[in-house]
Short mmCIF file of C-alpha atoms in Angstrom, two decimals:
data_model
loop_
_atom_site.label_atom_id
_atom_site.label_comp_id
_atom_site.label_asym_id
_atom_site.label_seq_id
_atom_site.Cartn_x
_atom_site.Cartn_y
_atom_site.Cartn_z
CA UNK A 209 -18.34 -29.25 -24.04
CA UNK A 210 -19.21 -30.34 -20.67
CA UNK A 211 -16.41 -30.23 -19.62
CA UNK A 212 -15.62 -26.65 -20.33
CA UNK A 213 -18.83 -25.63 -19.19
CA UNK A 214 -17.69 -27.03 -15.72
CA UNK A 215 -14.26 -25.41 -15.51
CA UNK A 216 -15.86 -22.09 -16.48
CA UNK A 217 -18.77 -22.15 -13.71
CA UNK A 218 -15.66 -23.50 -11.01
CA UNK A 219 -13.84 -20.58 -12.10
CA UNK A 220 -16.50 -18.47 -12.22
CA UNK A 221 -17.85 -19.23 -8.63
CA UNK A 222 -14.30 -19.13 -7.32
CA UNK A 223 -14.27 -16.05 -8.61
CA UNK A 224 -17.35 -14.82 -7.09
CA UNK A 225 -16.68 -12.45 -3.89
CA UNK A 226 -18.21 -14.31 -0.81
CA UNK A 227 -18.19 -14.09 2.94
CA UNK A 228 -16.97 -17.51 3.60
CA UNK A 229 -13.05 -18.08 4.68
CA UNK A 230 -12.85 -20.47 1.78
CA UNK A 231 -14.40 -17.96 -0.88
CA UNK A 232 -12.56 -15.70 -3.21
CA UNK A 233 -10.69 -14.00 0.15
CA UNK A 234 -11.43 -13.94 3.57
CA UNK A 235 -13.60 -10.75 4.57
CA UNK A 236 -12.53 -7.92 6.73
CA UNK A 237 -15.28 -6.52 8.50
CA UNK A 238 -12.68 -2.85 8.47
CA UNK A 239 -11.55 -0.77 6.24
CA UNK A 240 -7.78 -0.56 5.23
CA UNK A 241 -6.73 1.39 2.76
CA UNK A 242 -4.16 0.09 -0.19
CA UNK A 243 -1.15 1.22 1.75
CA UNK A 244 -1.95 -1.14 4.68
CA UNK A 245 -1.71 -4.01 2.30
CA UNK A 246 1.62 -2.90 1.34
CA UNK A 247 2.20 -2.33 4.97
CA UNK A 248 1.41 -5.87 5.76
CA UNK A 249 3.07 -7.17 2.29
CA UNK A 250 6.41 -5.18 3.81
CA UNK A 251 6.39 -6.34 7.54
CA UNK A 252 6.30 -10.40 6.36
CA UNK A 253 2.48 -10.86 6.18
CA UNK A 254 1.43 -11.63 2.74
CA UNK A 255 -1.59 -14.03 3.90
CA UNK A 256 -2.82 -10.42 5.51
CA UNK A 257 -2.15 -8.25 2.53
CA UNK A 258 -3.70 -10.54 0.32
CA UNK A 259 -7.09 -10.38 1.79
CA UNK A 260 -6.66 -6.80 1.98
CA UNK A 261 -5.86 -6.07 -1.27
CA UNK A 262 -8.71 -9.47 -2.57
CA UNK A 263 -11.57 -7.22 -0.30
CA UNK A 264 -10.09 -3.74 -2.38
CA UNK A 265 -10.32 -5.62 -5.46
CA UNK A 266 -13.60 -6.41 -5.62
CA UNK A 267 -14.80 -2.78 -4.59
CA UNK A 268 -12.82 -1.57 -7.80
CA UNK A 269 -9.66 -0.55 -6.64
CA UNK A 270 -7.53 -0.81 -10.11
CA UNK A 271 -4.42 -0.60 -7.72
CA UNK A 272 -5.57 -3.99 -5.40
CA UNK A 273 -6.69 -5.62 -8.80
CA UNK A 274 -3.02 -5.64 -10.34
CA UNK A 275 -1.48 -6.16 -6.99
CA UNK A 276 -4.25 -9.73 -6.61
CA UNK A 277 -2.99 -10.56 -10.40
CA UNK A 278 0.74 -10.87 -9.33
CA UNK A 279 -0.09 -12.49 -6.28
CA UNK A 280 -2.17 -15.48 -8.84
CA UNK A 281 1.01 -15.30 -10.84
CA UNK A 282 3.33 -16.20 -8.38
CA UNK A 283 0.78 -18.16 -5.52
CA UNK A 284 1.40 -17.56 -1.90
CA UNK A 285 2.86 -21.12 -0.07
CA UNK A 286 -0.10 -22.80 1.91
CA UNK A 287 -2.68 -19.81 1.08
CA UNK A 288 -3.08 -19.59 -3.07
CA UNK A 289 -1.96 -21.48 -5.45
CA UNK A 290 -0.28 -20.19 -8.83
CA UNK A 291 -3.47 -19.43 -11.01
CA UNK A 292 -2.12 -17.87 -14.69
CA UNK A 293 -5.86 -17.12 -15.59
CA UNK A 294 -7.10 -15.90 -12.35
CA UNK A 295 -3.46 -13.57 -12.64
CA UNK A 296 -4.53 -12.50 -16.45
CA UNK A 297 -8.30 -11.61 -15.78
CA UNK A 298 -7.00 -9.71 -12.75
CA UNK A 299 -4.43 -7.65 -14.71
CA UNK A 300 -7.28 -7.47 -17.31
CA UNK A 301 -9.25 -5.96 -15.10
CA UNK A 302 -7.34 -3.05 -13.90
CA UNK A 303 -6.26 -2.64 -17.82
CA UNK A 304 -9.68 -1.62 -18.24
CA UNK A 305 -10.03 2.34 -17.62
CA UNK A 306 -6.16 3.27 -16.26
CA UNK A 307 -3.55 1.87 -18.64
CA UNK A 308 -0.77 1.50 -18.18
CA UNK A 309 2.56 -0.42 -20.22
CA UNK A 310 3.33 -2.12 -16.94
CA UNK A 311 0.19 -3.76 -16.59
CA UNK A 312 -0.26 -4.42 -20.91
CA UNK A 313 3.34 -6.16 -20.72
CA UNK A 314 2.61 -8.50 -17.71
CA UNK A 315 -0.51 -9.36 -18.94
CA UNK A 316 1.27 -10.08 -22.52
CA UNK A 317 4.18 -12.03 -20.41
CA UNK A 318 1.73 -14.20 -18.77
CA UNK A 319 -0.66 -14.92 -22.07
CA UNK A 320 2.49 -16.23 -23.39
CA UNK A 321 2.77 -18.78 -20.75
CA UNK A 322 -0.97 -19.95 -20.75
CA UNK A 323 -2.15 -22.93 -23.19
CA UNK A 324 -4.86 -22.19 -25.34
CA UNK A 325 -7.20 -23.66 -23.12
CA UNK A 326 -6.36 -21.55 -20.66
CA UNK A 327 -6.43 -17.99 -23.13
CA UNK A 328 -10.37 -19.28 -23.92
CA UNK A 329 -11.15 -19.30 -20.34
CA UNK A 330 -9.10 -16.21 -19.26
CA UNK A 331 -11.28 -14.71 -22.18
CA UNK A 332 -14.88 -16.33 -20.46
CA UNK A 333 -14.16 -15.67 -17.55
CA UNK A 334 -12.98 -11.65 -17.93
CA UNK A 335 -16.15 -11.04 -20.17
CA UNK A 336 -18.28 -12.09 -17.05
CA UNK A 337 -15.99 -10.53 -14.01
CA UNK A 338 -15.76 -7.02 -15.99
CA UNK A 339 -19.55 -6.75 -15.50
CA UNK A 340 -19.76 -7.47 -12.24
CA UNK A 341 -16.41 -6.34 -10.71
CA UNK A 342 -16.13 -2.20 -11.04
CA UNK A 343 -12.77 -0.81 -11.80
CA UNK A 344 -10.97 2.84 -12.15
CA UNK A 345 -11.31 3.37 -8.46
CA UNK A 346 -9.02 4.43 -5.79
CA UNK A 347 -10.97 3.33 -2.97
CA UNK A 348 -8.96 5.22 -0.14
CA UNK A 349 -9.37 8.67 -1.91
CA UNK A 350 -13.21 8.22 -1.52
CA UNK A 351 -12.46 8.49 2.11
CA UNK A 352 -11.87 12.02 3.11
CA UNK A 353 -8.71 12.53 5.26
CA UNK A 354 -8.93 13.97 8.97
CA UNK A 355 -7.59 17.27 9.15
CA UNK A 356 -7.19 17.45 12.95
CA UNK A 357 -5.85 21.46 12.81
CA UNK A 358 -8.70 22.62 11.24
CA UNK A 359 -10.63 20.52 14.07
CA UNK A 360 -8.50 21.66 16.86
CA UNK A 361 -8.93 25.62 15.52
CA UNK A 362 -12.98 24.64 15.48
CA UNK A 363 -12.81 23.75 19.09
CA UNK A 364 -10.49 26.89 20.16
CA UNK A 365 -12.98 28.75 18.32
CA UNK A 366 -15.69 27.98 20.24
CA UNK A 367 -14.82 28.20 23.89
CA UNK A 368 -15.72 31.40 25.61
CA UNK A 369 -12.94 33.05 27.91
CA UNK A 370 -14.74 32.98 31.46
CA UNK A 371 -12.57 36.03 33.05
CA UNK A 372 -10.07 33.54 34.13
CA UNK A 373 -7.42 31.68 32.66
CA UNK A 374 -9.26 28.54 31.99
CA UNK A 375 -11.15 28.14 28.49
CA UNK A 376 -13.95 26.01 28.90
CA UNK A 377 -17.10 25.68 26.35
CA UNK A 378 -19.55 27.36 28.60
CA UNK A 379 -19.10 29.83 31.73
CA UNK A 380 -19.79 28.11 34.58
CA UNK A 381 -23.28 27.67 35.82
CA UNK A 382 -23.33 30.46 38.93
CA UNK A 383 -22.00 33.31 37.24
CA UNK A 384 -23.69 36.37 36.42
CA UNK A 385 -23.61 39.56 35.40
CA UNK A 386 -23.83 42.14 39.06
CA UNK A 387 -25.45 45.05 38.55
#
C-alpha cells in the first residue's frame, strides 16, 4: 500500500506543471502557437517542440495533449524517457471533449502494452490530472489574427491630403487658411 501510495504522489508531482527546468517541461516565457511545435518537430528540434507542445498542454490545448502522449510513448533520447502511463493519461486527456478513433485506438494500443499495475495508476493518476488540467481548447484560435489590410486602410483613412502630394496625419503646423 505504501508503496503505491508513493508511485502515485511521484507521478502525480511529475505530473504537476512547474517552472523549474526539471519539472513537467521547461517554461517558455512566449507564446507559440501549435504549428510552431510542429515547426520545430519538422526542422530536427524535438527537445524544442516538446516544451512547446508540454506548455500548450497544460493550458488545454487537446491538440498539444495527444501530440505530449506520443512523445511519452515513444521518449525523446537524452530528454524523456518512454512513459506508457504518462502517454495513456495524455491521450486520455484530449479523449475527453473532442473524440476522435485516432486517439480511442492509440490509447487502446498502448493499454494493451501496460501491466496491470500500470492500468491502476494510468486510472489514479487521469482521475486527478482531468480536474486540474482543462481540455477542448485550441489555444491559438483564442488569439485573434492580425489583419494588417484592414490596419493599413485605417491608417490611409485617416491622413488628411495637405494640398500637396504628401499624406501626412496632420497639416503641417504654419498653414492656414488666407483670407
Amino acid at each position: 500500500m505504501k508503496k503505491l501510495m508513493f508511485i502515485t504522489l511521484f507521478l502525480y508531482s511529475s505530473f504537476v506543471y512547474s517552472n523549474q527546468s526539471d519539472g513537467a517541461c521547461k517554461k517558455i516565457d512566449t507564446f507559440f502557437p501549435y504549428k510552431a511545435g510542429i515547426v520545430a518537430e519538422k526542422s530536427g528540434e524535438p527537445e524544442y517542440a516538446f516544451d512547446i507542445f508540454c506548455n500548450l498542454a497544460f493550458k488545454g490545448d487537446y491538440r498539444a495533449q495527444f501530440k505530449l502522449a506520443q512523445y511519452y510513448n515513444q521518449g525523446l533520447e537524452n530528454y524523456i524517457e518512454p512513459n506508457k502511463v504518462y502517454a495513456v493519461v495524455w491521450a486520455r486527456i484530449a479523449n475527453t471533449k473532442i473524440l476522435t478513433r485516432r486517439k480511442s485506438n492509440f490509447i487502446e494500443q498502448v493499454m494493451s502494452e501496460l501491466p496491470d499495475t500500470g492500468i491502476n495508476q494510468v486510472d489514479e493518476l487521469y482521475s486527478s490530472a482531468i480536474r486540474m488540467i482543462p481540455t477542448g481548447i485550441r489555444i491559438d484560435m483564442k488569439y485573434k489574427p492580425l489583419d494588417l489590410k484592414k490596419i493599413l486602410e485605417e491608417h490611409n483613412k485617416k491622413q488628411q491630403y495637405t494640398g500637396s502630394r504628401i499624406k501626412r496625419s496632420e497639416p503641417p503646423a504654419g498653414l492656414g487658411i488666407i483670407e
